[in-house]
mmCIF file of C-alpha atoms in Angstrom:
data_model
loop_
_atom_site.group_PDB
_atom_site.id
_atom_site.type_symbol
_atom_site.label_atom_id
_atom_site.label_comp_id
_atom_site.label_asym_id
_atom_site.label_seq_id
_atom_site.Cartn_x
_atom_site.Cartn_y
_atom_site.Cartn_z
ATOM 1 C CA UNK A 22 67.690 134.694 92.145
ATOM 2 C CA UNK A 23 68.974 132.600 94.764
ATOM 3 C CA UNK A 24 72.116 130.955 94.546
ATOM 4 C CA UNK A 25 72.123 126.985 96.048
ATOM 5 C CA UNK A 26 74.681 124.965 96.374
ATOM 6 C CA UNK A 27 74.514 121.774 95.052
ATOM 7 C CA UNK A 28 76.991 119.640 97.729
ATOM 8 C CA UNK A 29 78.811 117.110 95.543
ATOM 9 C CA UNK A 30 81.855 117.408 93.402
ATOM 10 C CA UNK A 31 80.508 114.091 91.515
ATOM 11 C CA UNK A 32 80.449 115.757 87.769
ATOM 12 C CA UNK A 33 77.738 113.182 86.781
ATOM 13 C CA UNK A 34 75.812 114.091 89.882
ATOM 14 C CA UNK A 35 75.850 117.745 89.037
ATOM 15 C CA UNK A 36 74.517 117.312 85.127
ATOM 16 C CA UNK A 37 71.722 114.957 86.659
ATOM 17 C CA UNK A 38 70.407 117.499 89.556
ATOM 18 C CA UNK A 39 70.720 120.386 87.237
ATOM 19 C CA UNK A 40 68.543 118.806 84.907
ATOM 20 C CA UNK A 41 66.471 117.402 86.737
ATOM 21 C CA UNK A 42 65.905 120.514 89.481
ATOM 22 C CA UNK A 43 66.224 122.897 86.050
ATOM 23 C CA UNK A 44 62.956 121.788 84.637
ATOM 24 C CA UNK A 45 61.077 122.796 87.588
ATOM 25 C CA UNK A 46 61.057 126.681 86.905
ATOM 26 C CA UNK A 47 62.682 127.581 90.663
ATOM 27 C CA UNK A 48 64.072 130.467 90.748
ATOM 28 C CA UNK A 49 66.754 129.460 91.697
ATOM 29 C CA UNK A 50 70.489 129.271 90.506
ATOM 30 C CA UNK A 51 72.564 126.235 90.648
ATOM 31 C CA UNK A 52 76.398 126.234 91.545
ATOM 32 C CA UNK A 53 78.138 122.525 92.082
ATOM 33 C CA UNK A 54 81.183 122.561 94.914
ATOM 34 C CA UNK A 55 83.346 122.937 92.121
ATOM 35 C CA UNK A 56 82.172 126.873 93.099
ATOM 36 C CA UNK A 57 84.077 126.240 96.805
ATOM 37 C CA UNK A 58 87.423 124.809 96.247
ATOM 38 C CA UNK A 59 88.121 125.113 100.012
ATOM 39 C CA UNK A 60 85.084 123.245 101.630
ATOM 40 C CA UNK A 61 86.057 120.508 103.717
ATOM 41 C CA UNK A 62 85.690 116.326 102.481
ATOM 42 C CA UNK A 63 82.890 115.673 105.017
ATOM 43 C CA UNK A 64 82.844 111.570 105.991
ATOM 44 C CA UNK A 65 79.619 110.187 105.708
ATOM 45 C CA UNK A 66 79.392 108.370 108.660
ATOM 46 C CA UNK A 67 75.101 109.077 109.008
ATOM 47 C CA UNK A 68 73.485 105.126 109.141
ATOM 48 C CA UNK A 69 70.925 106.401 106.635
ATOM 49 C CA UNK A 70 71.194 107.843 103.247
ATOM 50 C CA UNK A 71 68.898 111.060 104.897
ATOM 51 C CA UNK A 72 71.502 111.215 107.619
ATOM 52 C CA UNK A 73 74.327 111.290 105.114
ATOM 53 C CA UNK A 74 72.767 113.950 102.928
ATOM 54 C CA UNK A 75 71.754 115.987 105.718
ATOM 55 C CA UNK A 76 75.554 115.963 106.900
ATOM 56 C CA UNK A 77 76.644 116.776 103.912
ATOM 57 C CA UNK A 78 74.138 120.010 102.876
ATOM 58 C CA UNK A 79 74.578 121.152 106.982
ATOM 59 C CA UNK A 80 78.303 121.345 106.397
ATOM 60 C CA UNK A 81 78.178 123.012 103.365
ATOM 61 C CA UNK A 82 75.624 125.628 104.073
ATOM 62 C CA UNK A 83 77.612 125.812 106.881
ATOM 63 C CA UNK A 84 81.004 126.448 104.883
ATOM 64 C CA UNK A 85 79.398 128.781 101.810
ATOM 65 C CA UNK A 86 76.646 130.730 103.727
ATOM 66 C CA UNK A 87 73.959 129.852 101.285
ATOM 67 C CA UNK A 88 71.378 127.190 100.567
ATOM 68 C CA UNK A 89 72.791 124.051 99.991
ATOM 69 C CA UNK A 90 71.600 120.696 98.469
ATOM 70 C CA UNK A 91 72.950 117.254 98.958
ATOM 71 C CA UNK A 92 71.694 113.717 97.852
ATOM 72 C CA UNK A 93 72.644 110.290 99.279
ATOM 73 C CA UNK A 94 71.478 107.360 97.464
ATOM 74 C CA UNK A 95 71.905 104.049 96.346
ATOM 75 C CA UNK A 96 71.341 100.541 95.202
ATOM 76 C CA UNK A 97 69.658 98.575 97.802
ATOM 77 C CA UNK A 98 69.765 94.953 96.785
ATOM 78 C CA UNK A 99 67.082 92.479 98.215
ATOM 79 C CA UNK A 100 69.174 89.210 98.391
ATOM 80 C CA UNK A 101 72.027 91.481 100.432
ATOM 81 C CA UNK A 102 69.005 92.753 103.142
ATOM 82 C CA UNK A 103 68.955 96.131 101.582
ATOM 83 C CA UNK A 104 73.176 96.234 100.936
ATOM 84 C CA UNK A 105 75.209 97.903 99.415
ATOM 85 C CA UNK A 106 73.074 100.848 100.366
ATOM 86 C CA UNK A 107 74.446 103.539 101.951
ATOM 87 C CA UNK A 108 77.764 102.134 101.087
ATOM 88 C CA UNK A 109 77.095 101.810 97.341
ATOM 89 C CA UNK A 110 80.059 104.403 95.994
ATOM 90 C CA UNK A 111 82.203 102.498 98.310
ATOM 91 C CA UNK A 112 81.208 98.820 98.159
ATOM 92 C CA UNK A 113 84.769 97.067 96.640
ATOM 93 C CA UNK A 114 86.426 98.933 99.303
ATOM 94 C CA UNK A 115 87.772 101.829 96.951
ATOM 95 C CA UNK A 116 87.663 100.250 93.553
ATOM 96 C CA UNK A 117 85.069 102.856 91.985
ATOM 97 C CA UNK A 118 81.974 101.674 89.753
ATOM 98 C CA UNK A 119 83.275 99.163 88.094
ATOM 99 C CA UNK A 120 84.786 97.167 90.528
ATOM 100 C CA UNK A 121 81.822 97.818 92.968
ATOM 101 C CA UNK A 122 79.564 96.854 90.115
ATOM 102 C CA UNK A 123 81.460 93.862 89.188
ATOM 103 C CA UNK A 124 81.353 92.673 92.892
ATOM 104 C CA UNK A 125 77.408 92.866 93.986
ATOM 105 C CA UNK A 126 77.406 90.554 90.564
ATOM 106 C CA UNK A 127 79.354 88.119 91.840
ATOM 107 C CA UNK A 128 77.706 88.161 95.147
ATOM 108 C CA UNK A 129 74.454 87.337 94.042
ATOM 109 C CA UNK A 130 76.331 85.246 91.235
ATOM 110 C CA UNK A 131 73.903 81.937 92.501
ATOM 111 C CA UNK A 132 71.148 84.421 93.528
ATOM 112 C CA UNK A 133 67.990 82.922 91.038
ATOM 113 C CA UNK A 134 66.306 85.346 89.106
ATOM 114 C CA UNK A 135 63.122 85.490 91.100
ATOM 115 C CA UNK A 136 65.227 86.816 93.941
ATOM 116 C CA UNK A 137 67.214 89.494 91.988
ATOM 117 C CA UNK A 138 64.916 92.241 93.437
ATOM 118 C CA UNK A 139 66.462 95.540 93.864
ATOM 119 C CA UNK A 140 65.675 99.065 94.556
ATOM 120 C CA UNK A 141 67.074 102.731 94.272
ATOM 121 C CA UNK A 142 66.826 104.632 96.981
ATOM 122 C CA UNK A 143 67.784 108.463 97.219
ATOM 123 C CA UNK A 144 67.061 111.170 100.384
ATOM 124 C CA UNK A 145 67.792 114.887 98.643
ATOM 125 C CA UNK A 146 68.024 117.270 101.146
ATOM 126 C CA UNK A 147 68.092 121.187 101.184
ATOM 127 C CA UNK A 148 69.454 123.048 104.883
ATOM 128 C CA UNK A 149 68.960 126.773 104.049
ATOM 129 C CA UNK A 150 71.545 128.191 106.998
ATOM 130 C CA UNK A 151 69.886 128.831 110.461
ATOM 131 C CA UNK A 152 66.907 126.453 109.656
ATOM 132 C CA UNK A 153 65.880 122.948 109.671
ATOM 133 C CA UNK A 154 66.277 121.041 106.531
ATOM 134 C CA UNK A 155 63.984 119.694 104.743
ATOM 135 C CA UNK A 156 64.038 115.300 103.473
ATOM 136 C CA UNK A 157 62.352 114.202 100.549
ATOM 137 C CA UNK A 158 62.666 110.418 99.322
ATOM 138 C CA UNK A 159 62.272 108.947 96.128
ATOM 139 C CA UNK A 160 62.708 105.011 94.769
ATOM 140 C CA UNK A 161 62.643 103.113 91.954
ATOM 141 C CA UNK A 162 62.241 99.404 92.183
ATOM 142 C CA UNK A 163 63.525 96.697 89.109
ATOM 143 C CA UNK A 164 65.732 93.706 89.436
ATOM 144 C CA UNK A 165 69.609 92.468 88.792
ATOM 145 C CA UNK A 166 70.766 91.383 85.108
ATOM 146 C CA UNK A 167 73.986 88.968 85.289
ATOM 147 C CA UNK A 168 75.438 91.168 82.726
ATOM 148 C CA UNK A 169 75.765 94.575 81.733
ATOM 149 C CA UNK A 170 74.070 96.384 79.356
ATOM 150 C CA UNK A 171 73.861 100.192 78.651
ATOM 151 C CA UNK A 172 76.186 102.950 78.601
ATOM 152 C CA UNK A 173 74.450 105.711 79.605
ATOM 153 C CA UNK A 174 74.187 106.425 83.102
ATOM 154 C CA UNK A 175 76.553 105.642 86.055
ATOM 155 C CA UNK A 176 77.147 103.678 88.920
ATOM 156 C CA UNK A 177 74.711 100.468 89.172
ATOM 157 C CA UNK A 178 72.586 101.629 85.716
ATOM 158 C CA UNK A 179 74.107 98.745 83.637
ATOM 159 C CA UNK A 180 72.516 95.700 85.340
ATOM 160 C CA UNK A 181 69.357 97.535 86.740
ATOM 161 C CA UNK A 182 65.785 97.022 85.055
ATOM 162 C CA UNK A 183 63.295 98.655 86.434
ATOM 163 C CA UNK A 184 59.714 97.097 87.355
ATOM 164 C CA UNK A 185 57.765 97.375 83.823
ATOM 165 C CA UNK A 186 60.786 98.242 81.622
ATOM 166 C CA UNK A 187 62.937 95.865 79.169
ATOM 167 C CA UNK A 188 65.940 98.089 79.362
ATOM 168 C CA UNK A 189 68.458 98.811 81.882
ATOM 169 C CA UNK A 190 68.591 102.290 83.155
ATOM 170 C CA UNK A 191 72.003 102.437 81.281
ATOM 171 C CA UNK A 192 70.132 102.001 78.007
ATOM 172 C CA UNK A 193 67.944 104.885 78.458
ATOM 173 C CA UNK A 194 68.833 108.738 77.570
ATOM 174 C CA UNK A 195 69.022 111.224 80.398
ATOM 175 C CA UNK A 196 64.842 112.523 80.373
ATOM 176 C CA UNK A 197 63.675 108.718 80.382
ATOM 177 C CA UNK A 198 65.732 107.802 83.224
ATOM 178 C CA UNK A 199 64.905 110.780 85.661
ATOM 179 C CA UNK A 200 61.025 111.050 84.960
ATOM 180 C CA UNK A 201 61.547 107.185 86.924
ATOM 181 C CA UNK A 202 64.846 107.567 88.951
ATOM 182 C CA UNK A 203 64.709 107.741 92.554
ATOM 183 C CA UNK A 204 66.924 110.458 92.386
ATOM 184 C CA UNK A 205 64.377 112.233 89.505
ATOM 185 C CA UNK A 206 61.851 111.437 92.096
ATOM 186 C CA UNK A 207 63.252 112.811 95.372
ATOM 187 C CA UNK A 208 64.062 116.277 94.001
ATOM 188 C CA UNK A 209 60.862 116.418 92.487
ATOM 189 C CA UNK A 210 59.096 115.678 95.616
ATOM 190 C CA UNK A 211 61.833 118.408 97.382
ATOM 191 C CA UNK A 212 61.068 120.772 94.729
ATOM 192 C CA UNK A 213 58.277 122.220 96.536
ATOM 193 C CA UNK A 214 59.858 122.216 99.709
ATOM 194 C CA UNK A 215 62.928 124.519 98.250
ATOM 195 C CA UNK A 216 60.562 127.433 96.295
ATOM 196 C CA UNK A 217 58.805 127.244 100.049
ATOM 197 C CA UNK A 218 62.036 128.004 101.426
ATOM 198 C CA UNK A 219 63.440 130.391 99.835
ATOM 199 C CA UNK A 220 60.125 133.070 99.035
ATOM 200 C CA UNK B 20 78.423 52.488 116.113
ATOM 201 C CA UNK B 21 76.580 54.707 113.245
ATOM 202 C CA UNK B 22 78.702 56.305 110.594
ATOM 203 C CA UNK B 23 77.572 59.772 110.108
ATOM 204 C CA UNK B 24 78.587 61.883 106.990
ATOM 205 C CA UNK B 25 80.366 65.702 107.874
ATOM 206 C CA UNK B 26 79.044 67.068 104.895
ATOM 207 C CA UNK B 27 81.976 69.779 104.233
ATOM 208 C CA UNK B 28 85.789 69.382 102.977
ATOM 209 C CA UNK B 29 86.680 72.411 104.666
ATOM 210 C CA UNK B 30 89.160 70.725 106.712
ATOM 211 C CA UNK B 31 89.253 73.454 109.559
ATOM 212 C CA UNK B 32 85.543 72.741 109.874
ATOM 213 C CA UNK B 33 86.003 68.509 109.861
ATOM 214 C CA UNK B 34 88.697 69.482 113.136
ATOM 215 C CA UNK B 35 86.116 71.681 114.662
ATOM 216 C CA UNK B 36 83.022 69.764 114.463
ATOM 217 C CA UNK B 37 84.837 66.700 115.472
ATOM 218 C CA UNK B 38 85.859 68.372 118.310
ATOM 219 C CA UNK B 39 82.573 69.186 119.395
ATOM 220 C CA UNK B 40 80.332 66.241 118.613
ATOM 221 C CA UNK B 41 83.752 64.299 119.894
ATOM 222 C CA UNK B 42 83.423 65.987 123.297
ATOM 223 C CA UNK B 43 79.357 64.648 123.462
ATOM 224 C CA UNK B 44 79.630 60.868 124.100
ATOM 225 C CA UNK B 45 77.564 60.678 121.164
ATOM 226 C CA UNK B 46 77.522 56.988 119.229
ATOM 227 C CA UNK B 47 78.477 58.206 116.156
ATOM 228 C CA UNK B 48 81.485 57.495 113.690
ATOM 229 C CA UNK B 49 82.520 60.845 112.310
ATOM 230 C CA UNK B 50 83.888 61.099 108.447
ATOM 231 C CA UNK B 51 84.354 64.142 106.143
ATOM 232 C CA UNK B 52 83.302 64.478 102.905
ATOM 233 C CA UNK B 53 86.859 62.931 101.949
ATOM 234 C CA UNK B 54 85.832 59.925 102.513
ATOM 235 C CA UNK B 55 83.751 60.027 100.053
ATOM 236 C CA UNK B 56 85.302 61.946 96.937
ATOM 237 C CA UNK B 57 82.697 61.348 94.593
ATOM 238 C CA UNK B 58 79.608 63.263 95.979
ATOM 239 C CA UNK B 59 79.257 66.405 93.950
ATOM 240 C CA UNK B 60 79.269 70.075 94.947
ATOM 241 C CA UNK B 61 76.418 71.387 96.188
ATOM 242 C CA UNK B 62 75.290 74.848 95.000
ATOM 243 C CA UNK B 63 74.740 77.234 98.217
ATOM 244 C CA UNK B 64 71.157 78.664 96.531
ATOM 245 C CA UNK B 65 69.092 78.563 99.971
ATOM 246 C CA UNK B 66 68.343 82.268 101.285
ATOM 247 C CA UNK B 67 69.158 81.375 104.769
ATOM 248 C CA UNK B 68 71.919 79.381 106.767
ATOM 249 C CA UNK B 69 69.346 76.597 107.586
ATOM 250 C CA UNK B 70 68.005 75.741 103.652
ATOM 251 C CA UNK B 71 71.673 75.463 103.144
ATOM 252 C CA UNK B 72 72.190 73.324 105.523
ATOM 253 C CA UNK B 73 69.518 71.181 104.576
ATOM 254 C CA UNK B 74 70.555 71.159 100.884
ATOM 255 C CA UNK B 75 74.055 70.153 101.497
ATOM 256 C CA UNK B 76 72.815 67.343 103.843
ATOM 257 C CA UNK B 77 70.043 66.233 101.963
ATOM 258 C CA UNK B 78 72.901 65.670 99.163
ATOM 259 C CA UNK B 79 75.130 64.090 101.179
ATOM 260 C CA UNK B 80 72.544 62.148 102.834
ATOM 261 C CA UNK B 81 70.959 61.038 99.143
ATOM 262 C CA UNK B 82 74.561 60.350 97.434
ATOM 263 C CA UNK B 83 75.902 58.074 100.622
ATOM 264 C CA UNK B 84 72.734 56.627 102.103
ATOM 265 C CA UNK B 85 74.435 57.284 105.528
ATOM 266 C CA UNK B 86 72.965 59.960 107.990
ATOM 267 C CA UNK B 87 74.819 63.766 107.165
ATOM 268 C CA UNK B 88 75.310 66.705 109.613
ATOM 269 C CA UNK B 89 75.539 70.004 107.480
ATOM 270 C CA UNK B 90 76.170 73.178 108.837
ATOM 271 C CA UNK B 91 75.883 76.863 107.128
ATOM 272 C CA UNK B 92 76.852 79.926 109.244
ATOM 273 C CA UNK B 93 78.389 83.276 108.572
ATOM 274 C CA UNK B 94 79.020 86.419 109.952
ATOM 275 C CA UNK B 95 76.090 89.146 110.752
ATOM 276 C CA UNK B 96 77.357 92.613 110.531
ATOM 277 C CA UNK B 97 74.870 95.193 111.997
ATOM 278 C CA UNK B 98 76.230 97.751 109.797
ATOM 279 C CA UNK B 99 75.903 96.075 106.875
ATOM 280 C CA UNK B 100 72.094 94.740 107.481
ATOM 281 C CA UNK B 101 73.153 91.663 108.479
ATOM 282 C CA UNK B 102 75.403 91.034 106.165
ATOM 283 C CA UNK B 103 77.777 89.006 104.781
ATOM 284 C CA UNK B 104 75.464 86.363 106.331
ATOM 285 C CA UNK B 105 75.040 83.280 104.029
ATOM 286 C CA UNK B 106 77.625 85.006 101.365
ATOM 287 C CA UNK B 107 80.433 84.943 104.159
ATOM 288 C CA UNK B 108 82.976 82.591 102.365
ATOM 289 C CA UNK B 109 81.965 84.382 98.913
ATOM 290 C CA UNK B 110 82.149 87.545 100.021
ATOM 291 C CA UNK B 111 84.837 89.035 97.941
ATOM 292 C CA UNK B 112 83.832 87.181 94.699
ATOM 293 C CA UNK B 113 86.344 84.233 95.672
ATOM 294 C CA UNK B 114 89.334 85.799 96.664
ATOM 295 C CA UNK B 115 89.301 83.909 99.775
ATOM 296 C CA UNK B 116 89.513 84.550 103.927
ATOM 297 C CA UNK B 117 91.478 87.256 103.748
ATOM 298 C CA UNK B 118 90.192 89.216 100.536
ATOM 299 C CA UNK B 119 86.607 88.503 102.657
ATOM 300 C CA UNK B 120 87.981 90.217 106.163
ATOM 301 C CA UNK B 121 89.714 92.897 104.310
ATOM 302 C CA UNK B 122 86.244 93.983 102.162
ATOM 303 C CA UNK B 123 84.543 93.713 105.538
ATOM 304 C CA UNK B 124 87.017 96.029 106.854
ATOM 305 C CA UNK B 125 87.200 98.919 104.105
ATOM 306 C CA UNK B 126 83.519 98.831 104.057
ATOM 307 C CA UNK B 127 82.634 99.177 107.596
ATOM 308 C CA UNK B 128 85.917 101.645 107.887
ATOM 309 C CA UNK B 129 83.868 104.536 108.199
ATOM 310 C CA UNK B 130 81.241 102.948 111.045
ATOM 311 C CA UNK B 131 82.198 104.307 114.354
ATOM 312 C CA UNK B 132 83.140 101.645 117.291
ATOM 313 C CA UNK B 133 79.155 102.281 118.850
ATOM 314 C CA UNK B 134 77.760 100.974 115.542
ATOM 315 C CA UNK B 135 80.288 97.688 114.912
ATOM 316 C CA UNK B 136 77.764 95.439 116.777
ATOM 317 C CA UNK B 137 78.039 91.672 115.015
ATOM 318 C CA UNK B 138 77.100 88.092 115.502
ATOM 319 C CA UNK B 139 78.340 84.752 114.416
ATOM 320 C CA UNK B 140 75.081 82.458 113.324
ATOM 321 C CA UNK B 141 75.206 79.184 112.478
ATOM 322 C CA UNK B 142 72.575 76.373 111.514
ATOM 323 C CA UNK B 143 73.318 72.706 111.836
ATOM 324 C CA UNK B 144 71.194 70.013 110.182
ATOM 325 C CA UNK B 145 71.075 66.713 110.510
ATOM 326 C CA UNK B 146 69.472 64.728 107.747
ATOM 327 C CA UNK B 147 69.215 60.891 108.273
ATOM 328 C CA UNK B 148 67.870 59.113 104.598
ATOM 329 C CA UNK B 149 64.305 58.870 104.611
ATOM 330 C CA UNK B 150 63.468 61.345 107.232
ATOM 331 C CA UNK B 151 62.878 64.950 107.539
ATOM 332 C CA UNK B 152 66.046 66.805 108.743
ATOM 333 C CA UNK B 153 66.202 68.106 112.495
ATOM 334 C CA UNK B 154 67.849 72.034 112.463
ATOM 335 C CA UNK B 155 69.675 73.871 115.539
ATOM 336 C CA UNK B 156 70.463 77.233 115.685
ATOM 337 C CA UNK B 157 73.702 79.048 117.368
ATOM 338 C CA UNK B 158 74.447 82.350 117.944
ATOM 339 C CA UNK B 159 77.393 84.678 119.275
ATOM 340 C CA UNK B 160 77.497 88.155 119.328
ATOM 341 C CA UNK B 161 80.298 90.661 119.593
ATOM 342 C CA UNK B 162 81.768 93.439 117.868
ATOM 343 C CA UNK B 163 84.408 94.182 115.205
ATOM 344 C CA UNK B 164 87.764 95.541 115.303
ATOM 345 C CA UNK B 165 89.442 97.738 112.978
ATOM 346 C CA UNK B 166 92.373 95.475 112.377
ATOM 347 C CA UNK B 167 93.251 91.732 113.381
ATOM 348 C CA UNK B 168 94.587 90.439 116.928
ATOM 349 C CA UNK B 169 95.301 86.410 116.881
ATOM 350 C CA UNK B 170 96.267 83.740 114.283
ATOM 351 C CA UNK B 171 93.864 80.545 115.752
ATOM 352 C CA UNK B 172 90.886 79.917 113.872
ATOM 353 C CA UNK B 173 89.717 81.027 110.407
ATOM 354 C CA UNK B 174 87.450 83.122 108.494
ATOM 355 C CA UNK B 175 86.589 86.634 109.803
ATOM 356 C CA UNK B 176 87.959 84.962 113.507
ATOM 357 C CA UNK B 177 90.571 87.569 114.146
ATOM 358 C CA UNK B 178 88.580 90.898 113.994
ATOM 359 C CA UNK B 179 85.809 89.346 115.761
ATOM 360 C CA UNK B 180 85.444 89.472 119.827
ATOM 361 C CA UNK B 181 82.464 88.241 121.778
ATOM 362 C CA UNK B 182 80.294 90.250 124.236
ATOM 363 C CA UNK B 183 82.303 90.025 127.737
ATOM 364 C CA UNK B 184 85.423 88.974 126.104
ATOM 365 C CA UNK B 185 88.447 90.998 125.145
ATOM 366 C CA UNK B 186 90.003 89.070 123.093
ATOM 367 C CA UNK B 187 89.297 87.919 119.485
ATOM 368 C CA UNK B 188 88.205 84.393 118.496
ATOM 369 C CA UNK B 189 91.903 83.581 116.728
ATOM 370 C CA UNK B 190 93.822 84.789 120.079
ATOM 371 C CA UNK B 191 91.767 81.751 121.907
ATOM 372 C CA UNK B 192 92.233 78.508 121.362
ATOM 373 C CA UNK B 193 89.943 75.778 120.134
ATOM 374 C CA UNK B 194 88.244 74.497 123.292
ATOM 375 C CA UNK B 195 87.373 77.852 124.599
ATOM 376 C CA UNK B 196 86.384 78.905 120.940
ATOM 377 C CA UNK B 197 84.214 76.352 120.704
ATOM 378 C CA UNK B 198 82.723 76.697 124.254
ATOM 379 C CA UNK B 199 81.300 80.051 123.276
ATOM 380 C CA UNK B 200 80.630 79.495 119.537
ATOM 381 C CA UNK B 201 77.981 80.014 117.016
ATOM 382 C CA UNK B 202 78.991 76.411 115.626
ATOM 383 C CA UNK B 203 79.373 75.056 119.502
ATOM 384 C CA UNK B 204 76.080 76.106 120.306
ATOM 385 C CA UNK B 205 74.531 75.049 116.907
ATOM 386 C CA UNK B 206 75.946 71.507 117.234
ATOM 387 C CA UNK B 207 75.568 71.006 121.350
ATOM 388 C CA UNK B 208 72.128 71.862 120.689
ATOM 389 C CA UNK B 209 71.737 69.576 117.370
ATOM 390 C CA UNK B 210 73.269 66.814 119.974
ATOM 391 C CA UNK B 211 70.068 65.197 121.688
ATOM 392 C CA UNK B 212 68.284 65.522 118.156
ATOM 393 C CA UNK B 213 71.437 62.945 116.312
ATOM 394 C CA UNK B 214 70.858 61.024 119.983
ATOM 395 C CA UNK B 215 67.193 60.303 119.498
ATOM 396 C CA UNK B 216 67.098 59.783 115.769
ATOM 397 C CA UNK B 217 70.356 57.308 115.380
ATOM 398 C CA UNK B 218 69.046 55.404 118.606
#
């Protein structure tokens, strides 16, 4: 059984990909950074959220010697041309979820409701050392509430419905959410690309 | 000598403008919006500095039955898709020009100097009752700094400095600002349209 490294110290990110990865029958075992006290911070300084997860899974494949898996993602908003993106996590400037929530609400505060598009975006990754790595992408479109609703979930969840739903991803339990998320369906689509891998 | 409405109260923006229409031997009375205290705010719900223009001019034009010059502009950051564009003053949720620069700032902290490409746009719009509005578009690009330089101007002025310049916009002062402006450029080229509709 192959040990991979899952290259976040995000808790919630670590439940979510081990669920989501551990349905898949890989044989594969799952250890978060947690694992690695000593690998580095890196910066995510990559203009895409591939580019960001690839730096991230390079450096820690890099650091640990085995597989490793990363994820960037994020909430792209249509009214902010695709923003906050890449800079989701990081939107207020430092002020975690949410203050970074709180402000994309009142940016688009006089955005109307038929242009409160949105979209989820995630790029998982998986650099197994001394190759290439491998991109999958996965996205979930819905539009912007004014409010919050939901406490499930992190980040964006609370004001995001997606396309065909009522509820806010917040409002759903763990399974509903990744059989839609972008981030449910990146690793899905990488799945096949990591039992490749590592025969 | 037609009186023509300056559809903002922004009073750095009445100083500006006047100073560039003033400049155009134009035959034009210029007033601000303080002339005329009872016209109502206009809600900024266009998706692009020009329908803004227009709906703040079309307002102005409707409530005062004078001809009204509107302008909307903003700063484009290439990092950020474009963005803050049309939500430049907003930016921060309302905590004003500086809470605006300083979100700028922590968000693009990470971007390296190759990737801090940017570009003042503006649209001006003149609306004269009756008749379709004219629009003129202005444009400066530059790059942004990691921390101010200068105290002239306003807005995101003193982390911003033009292609072939060195210095910021706030370390120049007003006439050579406005010589190389997004809102100079907008409003010399909006000049010959006010000419041939007020003649």
């Amino acid at each position: 059984m192959t040990r991979v490294v899952l290259a976040t110290r995000n808790a919630h990110k670590v439940a979510e990909l081990g669920q989501i990865l551990g349905g898949l029958g890989l044989a594969i075992e799952l250890v978060g950074l947690d694992a690695y006290p000593d690998v580095p911070e890196v910066a995510e300084t990559g203009a895409t959220f591939a580019a960001n997860a690839l730096l991230k899974a390079e450096a820690v494949a890099a650091a640990t010697g085995q597989p490793a898996i990363a994820d960037d993602s994020g909430l792209c908003v249509d009214a902010l041309n695709g923003m906050p993106g890449i800079f989701s996590a990081r939107w207020s400037g430092g002020g975690g979820d949410a203050a970074n929530l709180d402000l994309v609400l009142a940016q688009i505060a006089e955005v109307p409701d038929e242009r409160r598009g949105a979209a989820f975006r995630c790029s998982a990754v998986l650099v197994v050392p001394g190759h290439v790595g491998e991109v999958a992408e996965g996205e979930v479109r819905g539009r912007l509430l004014r409010e919050r609703r939901g406490t499930n979930g992190f980040g964006y969840d609370p004001i995001f419905v997606p396309d065909g739903e009522s509820r806010t991803t917040a409002e759903m339990d763990a399974e509903e959410k990744n059989a839609l998320s972008h981030r449910g369906r990146a690793f899905r689509a990488l799945a096949p690309m990591i039992e490749r891998a590592l025969r």
